[in-house]
Short mmCIF file of C-alpha atoms in Angstrom, two decimals:
data_model
loop_
_atom_site.label_atom_id
_atom_site.label_comp_id
_atom_site.label_asym_id
_atom_site.label_seq_id
_atom_site.Cartn_x
_atom_site.Cartn_y
_atom_site.Cartn_z
CA MET C 1 -17.44 -38.65 4.20
CA THR C 2 -20.81 -38.78 3.79
CA PRO C 3 -23.00 -36.28 6.94
CA PRO C 4 -25.81 -38.54 8.65
CA ALA C 5 -28.87 -38.69 7.45
CA PHE C 6 -31.89 -37.38 9.63
CA PRO C 7 -33.75 -40.03 11.73
CA HIS C 8 -37.32 -41.34 8.96
CA ARG C 9 -39.77 -41.80 10.04
CA GLU C 10 -41.34 -42.34 6.80
CA PRO C 11 -44.93 -44.68 6.75
CA PRO C 12 -43.98 -48.47 5.98
CA ASP C 13 -45.55 -48.60 2.01
CA GLU C 14 -44.30 -45.13 1.06
CA PRO C 15 -41.75 -47.08 -2.68
CA ALA C 16 -39.19 -44.35 -2.26
CA ASP C 17 -37.34 -45.23 1.20
CA GLU C 18 -37.22 -49.05 0.17
CA PRO C 19 -33.23 -49.82 -0.84
CA ALA C 20 -31.95 -48.72 -2.96
CA ASP C 21 -30.98 -49.93 -6.75
CA ASP C 22 -27.58 -48.28 -6.29
CA LEU C 23 -26.79 -46.86 -3.10
CA SER C 24 -22.92 -45.88 -4.32
CA THR C 25 -22.08 -42.82 -3.80
CA PRO C 26 -21.85 -39.81 -6.52
CA THR C 27 -19.21 -38.88 -7.94
CA LEU C 28 -18.47 -34.28 -7.07
CA LEU C 29 -18.91 -34.22 -11.85
CA THR C 30 -23.00 -36.03 -10.95
CA VAL C 31 -23.25 -33.60 -8.22
CA LEU C 32 -22.33 -30.75 -10.82
CA ARG C 33 -24.06 -32.16 -13.87
CA ASP C 34 -27.71 -33.14 -12.53
CA TRP C 35 -27.82 -29.84 -10.22
CA GLY C 36 -26.31 -27.51 -12.81
CA ARG C 37 -29.38 -29.27 -15.22
CA LEU C 38 -32.19 -28.25 -12.57
CA GLY C 39 -30.50 -24.97 -12.74
CA CYS C 40 -31.18 -24.68 -16.28
CA VAL C 41 -34.91 -26.03 -15.85
CA GLY C 42 -36.24 -24.41 -12.75
CA PHE C 43 -38.37 -22.42 -13.98
CA GLY C 44 -41.90 -21.33 -11.99
CA GLY C 45 -40.13 -20.61 -8.51
CA PRO C 46 -40.34 -23.00 -5.23
CA PRO C 47 -42.30 -25.12 -5.96
CA THR C 48 -40.71 -26.59 -9.64
CA HIS C 49 -37.48 -26.56 -7.49
CA ILE C 50 -39.03 -28.72 -5.08
CA LYS C 51 -40.41 -31.51 -7.62
CA LEU C 52 -37.46 -31.59 -9.22
CA LEU C 53 -34.45 -32.04 -6.42
CA ARG C 54 -36.96 -34.59 -4.87
CA ASP C 55 -37.44 -36.62 -8.81
CA LEU C 56 -33.44 -36.11 -8.02
CA CYS C 57 -32.76 -37.19 -5.29
CA VAL C 58 -35.55 -39.72 -3.73
CA THR C 59 -37.80 -40.65 -6.16
CA ARG C 60 -34.79 -41.08 -9.51
CA ARG C 61 -30.97 -41.92 -8.24
CA ARG C 62 -32.57 -42.95 -3.74
CA TRP C 63 -30.19 -40.43 -2.33
CA MET C 64 -32.50 -39.72 0.36
CA GLY C 65 -35.55 -42.06 2.05
CA ALA C 66 -38.44 -40.09 1.19
CA ALA C 67 -38.81 -38.20 5.16
CA GLU C 68 -35.83 -37.14 5.70
CA PHE C 69 -36.48 -35.22 2.23
CA GLU C 70 -39.77 -33.96 3.89
CA ASP C 71 -37.75 -33.00 7.22
CA ALA C 72 -35.57 -30.57 5.00
CA ILE C 73 -37.90 -28.71 3.77
CA ALA C 74 -38.56 -27.94 6.42
CA ALA C 75 -35.64 -26.74 8.77
CA CYS C 76 -35.04 -24.62 5.24
CA ASN C 77 -38.10 -22.82 6.20
CA LEU C 78 -37.61 -22.50 9.53
CA LEU C 79 -34.19 -20.28 7.79
CA PRO C 80 -34.17 -16.75 6.49
CA GLY C 81 -33.40 -16.14 3.45
CA PRO C 82 -34.48 -18.53 -0.35
CA ALA C 83 -35.72 -22.06 1.09
CA SER C 84 -35.16 -23.72 -2.39
CA THR C 85 -31.52 -22.92 -2.77
CA GLN C 86 -30.78 -23.36 0.70
CA LEU C 87 -32.71 -26.94 -0.13
CA ALA C 88 -31.03 -27.77 -3.18
CA ILE C 89 -27.56 -27.19 -1.13
CA PHE C 90 -28.36 -29.46 1.45
CA CYS C 91 -29.90 -32.16 -0.83
CA ALA C 92 -25.48 -32.11 -2.41
CA TRP C 93 -24.23 -31.91 0.86
CA ARG C 94 -26.17 -35.25 1.53
CA VAL C 95 -24.62 -36.80 -0.99
CA ARG C 96 -21.59 -35.37 -1.52
CA GLY C 97 -20.58 -33.54 1.48
CA ARG C 98 -18.93 -29.83 1.69
CA ILE C 99 -17.72 -29.57 -1.53
CA GLY C 100 -21.21 -31.20 -3.10
CA ALA C 101 -22.88 -28.41 -1.25
CA VAL C 102 -20.75 -25.89 -2.82
CA LEU C 103 -20.40 -28.19 -6.42
CA GLY C 104 -24.04 -28.00 -6.38
CA GLY C 105 -24.77 -25.21 -4.95
CA VAL C 106 -23.06 -22.57 -7.80
CA ALA C 107 -24.57 -25.19 -10.38
CA PHE C 108 -27.64 -24.45 -9.91
CA ILE C 109 -28.03 -21.26 -9.19
CA ALA C 110 -25.19 -20.46 -12.05
CA PRO C 111 -27.41 -20.52 -15.17
CA GLY C 112 -30.43 -18.25 -14.21
CA LEU C 113 -27.43 -15.33 -13.48
CA VAL C 114 -26.03 -15.66 -15.69
CA LEU C 115 -29.29 -15.59 -17.53
CA ILE C 116 -30.19 -12.70 -15.68
CA LEU C 117 -27.24 -11.11 -15.49
CA GLY C 118 -27.54 -11.74 -20.15
CA LEU C 119 -31.29 -10.56 -19.58
CA ALA C 120 -30.15 -7.06 -17.47
CA ALA C 121 -27.80 -5.49 -19.80
CA LEU C 122 -30.37 -5.51 -22.48
CA PHE C 123 -33.59 -3.71 -20.88
CA LEU C 124 -31.13 -1.89 -19.34
CA ALA C 125 -29.04 -0.74 -21.56
CA GLY C 126 -29.09 3.68 -22.28
CA THR C 127 -31.51 3.44 -25.83
CA PRO C 128 -32.57 -0.29 -25.44
CA PRO C 129 -34.86 -1.34 -28.38
CA ARG C 130 -38.31 -0.17 -28.67
CA TRP C 131 -39.85 -3.41 -28.19
CA VAL C 132 -37.46 -4.26 -24.78
CA ALA C 133 -38.90 -1.75 -23.48
CA GLY C 134 -42.46 -2.18 -24.31
CA ALA C 135 -42.01 -6.04 -23.03
CA GLY C 136 -40.30 -4.57 -20.50
CA ALA C 137 -42.88 -1.77 -19.23
CA GLY C 138 -46.02 -4.82 -20.24
CA ALA C 139 -44.68 -7.81 -17.54
CA GLY C 140 -43.67 -5.16 -14.35
CA ALA C 141 -47.38 -4.04 -14.50
CA ALA C 142 -47.77 -7.87 -13.64
CA VAL C 143 -45.20 -7.45 -11.12
CA ALA C 144 -47.77 -6.21 -8.68
CA ALA C 145 -50.69 -9.41 -9.25
CA VAL C 146 -47.46 -11.39 -9.18
CA ALA C 147 -47.38 -10.53 -5.99
CA VAL C 148 -50.36 -10.87 -4.79
CA GLN C 149 -50.64 -14.40 -6.18
CA ALA C 150 -47.33 -14.65 -3.98
CA GLY C 151 -49.34 -13.54 -0.92
CA TRP C 152 -52.61 -15.39 -1.26
CA ALA C 153 -50.45 -18.93 -1.98
CA LEU C 154 -48.68 -18.83 1.19
CA LEU C 155 -51.81 -16.40 3.64
CA VAL C 156 -54.46 -18.89 3.95
CA PRO C 157 -51.99 -22.45 5.17
CA SER C 158 -50.94 -20.21 7.57
CA TRP C 159 -53.84 -18.84 9.26
CA LYS C 160 -55.23 -22.42 9.20
CA ARG C 161 -51.75 -24.20 10.29
CA PRO C 162 -51.54 -24.27 14.44
CA ARG C 163 -49.52 -22.30 16.22
CA ASP C 164 -49.52 -20.88 20.13
CA SER C 165 -49.65 -17.68 19.13
CA GLY C 166 -54.21 -17.29 18.61
CA ARG C 167 -54.79 -16.11 16.00
CA ALA C 168 -55.64 -12.09 17.06
CA ARG C 169 -51.87 -12.02 17.02
CA TRP C 170 -51.61 -13.60 14.02
CA LEU C 171 -53.45 -11.28 12.71
CA ILE C 172 -51.45 -7.91 13.98
CA TYR C 173 -48.78 -9.31 12.50
CA LEU C 174 -49.45 -10.05 9.64
CA VAL C 175 -51.07 -6.31 8.91
CA ALA C 176 -48.04 -5.12 10.85
CA GLY C 177 -45.50 -6.86 7.54
CA ALA C 178 -48.39 -5.61 5.39
CA ALA C 179 -47.71 -1.35 6.62
CA ALA C 180 -43.64 -1.78 7.07
CA ALA C 181 -43.72 -3.01 2.64
CA ALA C 182 -46.10 -0.70 1.63
CA VAL C 183 -45.32 2.70 3.61
CA ILE C 184 -41.91 2.18 5.56
CA GLY C 185 -40.16 0.01 3.03
CA PRO C 186 -36.22 0.67 4.83
CA TRP C 187 -36.94 0.11 7.94
CA LEU C 188 -39.16 -4.21 6.98
CA VAL C 189 -36.48 -5.66 8.17
CA VAL C 190 -37.11 -4.06 11.49
CA VAL C 191 -40.45 -4.84 12.02
CA LEU C 192 -39.77 -8.50 10.94
CA LEU C 193 -37.55 -9.06 13.34
CA GLY C 194 -39.58 -7.14 15.96
CA CYS C 195 -43.21 -9.17 15.15
CA GLY C 196 -40.68 -12.41 15.57
CA VAL C 197 -39.26 -11.08 19.32
CA ALA C 198 -42.59 -9.90 19.67
CA GLU C 199 -43.20 -13.50 19.76
CA LEU C 200 -40.38 -14.78 21.19
CA ALA C 201 -41.12 -12.77 24.28
CA ALA C 202 -44.92 -13.53 24.50
CA HIS C 203 -43.79 -17.47 24.36
CA HIS C 204 -41.33 -16.72 27.39
CA GLN C 205 -43.68 -15.41 29.70
CA ARG C 206 -45.97 -18.25 28.17
CA ASN C 207 -43.52 -20.98 29.69
CA ASP C 208 -41.42 -19.34 32.16
CA GLY C 209 -38.84 -21.68 33.87
CA ALA C 210 -39.14 -23.75 31.08
CA PRO C 211 -36.26 -25.15 29.08
CA HIS C 212 -34.76 -23.99 25.89
CA SER C 213 -31.87 -24.59 24.52
CA PHE C 214 -30.11 -20.83 22.20
CA VAL C 215 -30.63 -20.34 18.76
CA GLY C 216 -29.50 -16.92 18.00
CA ILE C 217 -32.02 -13.53 16.12
CA PRO C 218 -29.58 -12.95 13.23
CA VAL C 219 -30.21 -8.43 13.26
CA LEU C 220 -28.14 -6.93 11.35
CA ALA C 221 -27.54 -3.20 12.83
CA ALA C 222 -28.28 -0.09 9.87
CA GLY C 223 -24.45 1.05 9.12
CA ALA C 224 -22.54 1.19 5.67
CA ALA C 225 -24.78 3.17 4.03
CA GLY C 226 -22.91 5.90 1.54
CA VAL C 227 -19.28 4.53 2.15
CA GLY C 228 -19.46 3.53 -1.58
CA SER C 229 -21.39 1.83 -4.76
CA LEU C 230 -19.44 -1.21 -3.83
CA LEU C 231 -19.85 -1.20 -0.07
CA SER C 232 -23.48 -0.48 -0.23
CA LEU C 233 -24.71 -2.67 -2.81
CA SER C 234 -23.05 -5.61 -0.81
CA TRP C 235 -25.17 -4.46 2.31
CA VAL C 236 -28.21 -3.77 0.91
CA ALA C 237 -27.09 -7.80 -0.88
CA LEU C 238 -26.79 -9.30 2.97
CA LYS C 239 -29.33 -8.07 3.42
CA VAL C 240 -31.62 -9.64 1.33
CA GLY C 241 -29.87 -12.71 1.55
CA ALA C 242 -30.07 -13.26 5.61
CA LEU C 243 -33.74 -11.25 6.58
CA SER C 244 -35.41 -12.82 3.97
CA TYR C 245 -38.08 -14.00 6.31
CA GLY C 246 -41.33 -16.13 4.09
CA GLY C 247 -40.62 -15.75 0.39
CA GLY C 248 -38.12 -14.09 -1.82
CA PHE C 249 -41.01 -11.86 -2.26
CA VAL C 250 -40.54 -10.38 0.78
CA ILE C 251 -37.70 -8.89 -0.16
CA ILE C 252 -38.66 -6.83 -3.01
CA PRO C 253 -39.75 -3.84 -0.88
CA LEU C 254 -36.20 -3.25 1.06
CA ILE C 255 -34.80 -3.60 -3.13
CA GLN C 256 -36.51 -1.36 -3.95
CA ALA C 257 -36.48 0.93 -0.98
CA ASP C 258 -32.21 1.21 -1.61
CA ALA C 259 -32.21 0.57 -5.08
CA VAL C 260 -34.54 2.89 -6.43
CA ASN C 261 -35.31 5.78 -3.87
CA HIS C 262 -32.09 5.72 -2.25
CA TYR C 263 -28.95 4.92 -3.58
CA HIS C 264 -30.63 5.80 -7.35
CA TRP C 265 -29.07 3.16 -8.82
CA MET C 266 -32.62 2.58 -11.44
CA ASN C 267 -35.42 4.20 -11.61
CA ALA C 268 -38.46 2.36 -10.76
CA THR C 269 -38.89 1.65 -14.61
CA GLN C 270 -36.06 -0.51 -15.01
CA PHE C 271 -36.89 -2.34 -10.81
CA LEU C 272 -40.44 -3.33 -12.27
CA ASN C 273 -38.51 -4.84 -15.22
CA ALA C 274 -35.60 -5.90 -11.98
CA VAL C 275 -38.45 -8.18 -10.29
CA ALA C 276 -40.23 -9.15 -13.34
CA LEU C 277 -36.63 -10.62 -15.04
CA GLY C 278 -35.78 -12.78 -12.22
CA GLN C 279 -39.39 -14.59 -11.98
CA ILE C 280 -39.65 -15.43 -15.61
CA THR C 281 -35.81 -16.69 -15.68
CA PRO C 282 -35.40 -20.31 -13.67
CA GLY C 283 -33.86 -20.09 -10.37
CA PRO C 284 -34.82 -18.69 -7.39
CA VAL C 285 -36.50 -14.33 -6.69
CA VAL C 286 -33.46 -14.07 -5.08
CA HIS C 287 -32.18 -13.41 -8.21
CA THR C 288 -33.30 -9.95 -8.73
CA ILE C 289 -30.28 -8.82 -6.40
CA ALA C 290 -28.33 -9.63 -9.86
CA VAL C 291 -29.93 -6.87 -11.72
CA VAL C 292 -30.24 -4.77 -9.57
CA GLY C 293 -26.25 -5.14 -9.14
CA TYR C 294 -25.94 -4.62 -12.35
CA ALA C 295 -27.12 -1.20 -12.70
CA ALA C 296 -25.33 -0.06 -9.49
CA GLY C 297 -21.64 -1.63 -10.56
CA GLY C 298 -22.48 -3.79 -14.49
CA VAL C 299 -21.87 -7.30 -13.78
CA ALA C 300 -18.97 -6.84 -11.45
CA GLY C 301 -22.06 -5.43 -9.09
CA GLY C 302 -24.33 -8.35 -10.46
CA LEU C 303 -21.90 -11.42 -9.40
CA LEU C 304 -20.67 -9.32 -6.84
CA ALA C 305 -24.61 -8.89 -5.16
CA ALA C 306 -25.39 -12.65 -6.20
CA ALA C 307 -22.70 -13.17 -4.02
CA VAL C 308 -23.06 -12.02 -0.99
CA ALA C 309 -26.82 -12.97 -1.44
CA PHE C 310 -26.86 -15.86 -1.46
CA ALA C 311 -23.37 -16.88 1.27
CA PRO C 312 -25.61 -16.63 4.34
CA SER C 313 -27.71 -20.52 2.41
CA PHE C 314 -24.02 -21.97 1.88
CA ALA C 315 -23.40 -20.56 5.11
CA PHE C 316 -26.49 -21.83 6.76
CA VAL C 317 -25.48 -25.54 5.86
CA LEU C 318 -22.03 -26.09 5.23
CA LEU C 319 -22.09 -24.88 9.12
CA GLY C 320 -25.87 -26.38 10.46
CA ALA C 321 -26.99 -29.24 8.26
CA HIS C 322 -25.81 -31.46 10.87
CA ARG C 323 -28.28 -30.28 13.38
CA PHE C 324 -31.40 -29.79 11.02
CA ASP C 325 -33.06 -31.68 12.77
CA GLU C 326 -32.68 -30.37 15.67
CA LEU C 327 -34.04 -27.13 13.88
CA ARG C 328 -37.36 -27.69 13.65
CA GLY C 329 -37.47 -28.87 17.26
CA ASN C 330 -36.14 -26.45 18.84
CA ILE C 331 -39.40 -24.19 19.95
CA ARG C 332 -38.02 -21.66 20.23
CA VAL C 333 -36.76 -21.38 16.64
CA ARG C 334 -40.61 -21.69 15.90
CA ALA C 335 -42.22 -18.81 18.72
CA PHE C 336 -39.65 -16.74 16.19
CA LEU C 337 -41.39 -17.36 13.31
CA ASP C 338 -44.96 -17.75 14.73
CA GLY C 339 -44.51 -13.92 14.19
CA ALA C 340 -41.45 -13.63 11.97
CA GLY C 341 -43.49 -15.83 9.30
CA PRO C 342 -47.46 -13.93 9.04
CA ALA C 343 -45.78 -10.24 8.63
CA ALA C 344 -43.63 -11.76 6.19
CA ILE C 345 -46.46 -12.54 4.00
CA GLY C 346 -47.75 -8.82 5.44
CA ALA C 347 -44.78 -7.32 3.67
CA ILE C 348 -45.13 -9.67 0.09
CA LEU C 349 -48.23 -8.11 -0.02
CA GLY C 350 -48.38 -5.08 0.88
CA SER C 351 -45.26 -5.02 -1.40
CA ALA C 352 -48.40 -4.59 -4.15
CA VAL C 353 -48.33 -1.67 -2.83
CA PRO C 354 -44.63 0.46 -4.43
CA LEU C 355 -45.28 -1.41 -6.87
CA ALA C 356 -48.82 -1.00 -8.55
CA THR C 357 -47.47 3.12 -8.02
CA ALA C 358 -44.50 2.84 -10.21
CA LEU C 359 -46.48 2.26 -13.03
CA THR C 360 -46.62 5.65 -15.11
CA GLN C 361 -49.54 4.98 -17.88
CA THR C 362 -53.09 3.37 -17.87
CA TRP C 363 -52.08 0.87 -20.70
CA GLN C 364 -49.66 -0.99 -17.79
CA TYR C 365 -53.20 -0.53 -15.16
CA ALA C 366 -55.33 -2.19 -18.06
CA ILE C 367 -52.14 -4.96 -18.00
CA PHE C 368 -51.19 -5.65 -14.28
CA ALA C 369 -55.50 -6.03 -14.06
CA GLY C 370 -56.04 -8.57 -16.40
CA ALA C 371 -53.10 -10.53 -14.72
CA ALA C 372 -54.30 -10.57 -11.67
CA VAL C 373 -57.57 -11.93 -12.96
CA LEU C 374 -55.02 -15.29 -15.00
CA LEU C 375 -53.60 -15.41 -11.88
CA LEU C 376 -55.49 -16.17 -8.96
CA PRO C 377 -60.19 -16.76 -9.74
CA LEU C 378 -57.85 -18.81 -13.21
CA GLY C 379 -55.35 -19.62 -11.61
CA ARG C 380 -52.57 -19.52 -14.33
CA GLY C 381 -48.68 -19.49 -14.34
CA VAL C 382 -46.69 -16.29 -13.14
CA VAL C 383 -44.24 -17.49 -16.68
CA LEU C 384 -46.66 -18.13 -18.71
CA THR C 385 -48.12 -14.33 -17.32
CA LEU C 386 -45.48 -12.98 -17.86
CA LEU C 387 -44.23 -13.42 -21.15
CA GLY C 388 -48.59 -12.60 -22.49
CA ALA C 389 -48.36 -9.06 -20.43
CA ALA C 390 -44.80 -8.94 -22.28
CA VAL C 391 -46.25 -9.81 -25.74
CA ALA C 392 -49.00 -7.56 -25.02
CA GLY C 393 -46.43 -5.02 -23.75
CA VAL C 394 -44.66 -4.62 -26.74
CA VAL C 395 -48.13 -4.85 -29.16
CA LEU C 396 -49.43 -2.26 -27.26
CA THR C 397 -46.68 0.00 -27.86
CA SER C 398 -45.83 -1.04 -31.18
CA VAL C 399 -48.83 -0.11 -32.51
CA GLY C 400 -48.09 3.93 -30.90
CA VAL C 401 -49.04 3.58 -27.09
CA PRO C 402 -46.54 5.60 -24.76
CA LEU C 403 -43.69 4.52 -22.88
CA PRO C 404 -43.33 4.57 -19.86
CA ARG C 405 -41.56 7.57 -18.46
#
């Protein structure tokens, strides 16, 4: 049975919401094929994923209305985890129900996952070829600049957006998130949740006595540390999938603290390579966790980490997609995100600090500076910037500059 649609609120002149020429329900094979194609060509992160999904579901096949699609984007942005992946799963649910959601979500995730695991085997080899190490060192040097660009892209719209929290608390949450990411990476999740709860409490105080429907806020107790590599890896991946508010880069300081400093699955240079691979492959930045999983436990570890990290996204859609329209209007959820959202943006900006301090060679700082110029004032794309940094690393190491220690 096809799930119910969101209520339509589109303008009357929106062509994508005129009666469709082809209202037939797509087959599961069609979902598998179309969502798999999106997974193969989805370079460039969430903006690209959203555009591709809109072109497929609204403009070309007209399985969804324009306003319904925009509602879905807004609802997915209210949830933790990779929003564009959740949107892909939701769209597949919308056209073919729960089975379609599972098939479409897996098809969307799998191409990037296979590619990033293959690249992980190359870049994390014990003695990779010098050109591979140079490419990784060059691309890794640009990652901190990518974090700044990702945070800045969210900062200005968030500042301009009307909210009940006020500018002063917005700044406090932003600074708290940035400081946590820069200094206390392992406790970043606590700070994000704390900012959300603080704003929720402030909202409740202002509106004491107003009726609110209950929406649970995900809180995970610390545990599983040091009780086996696969269990520890699953715990890290679960935090990534269930508590990543505000965009993929917010998970970076959290993963770095666990993978590099606590469990020692990889060194700082290898972690920079992992983040760069998550950016240049199709699919979400959350694929970075698969590289960490590979470092911890080979291909099986990479697949386990990816499965655990993406499981919350499937659960949110499979269990709650029919209530996404209610989620958007829930004032408690919005109050929580008025606190957690700015903190997440601050965390993305703050993640540039540990990423930059992981660089060990002078020439890497030069690449970092060049990447910052390309991404910020010149507005170049992330994928091309990282590939250019990788090429620069290959060229420089081929003429004798030292590789990172």
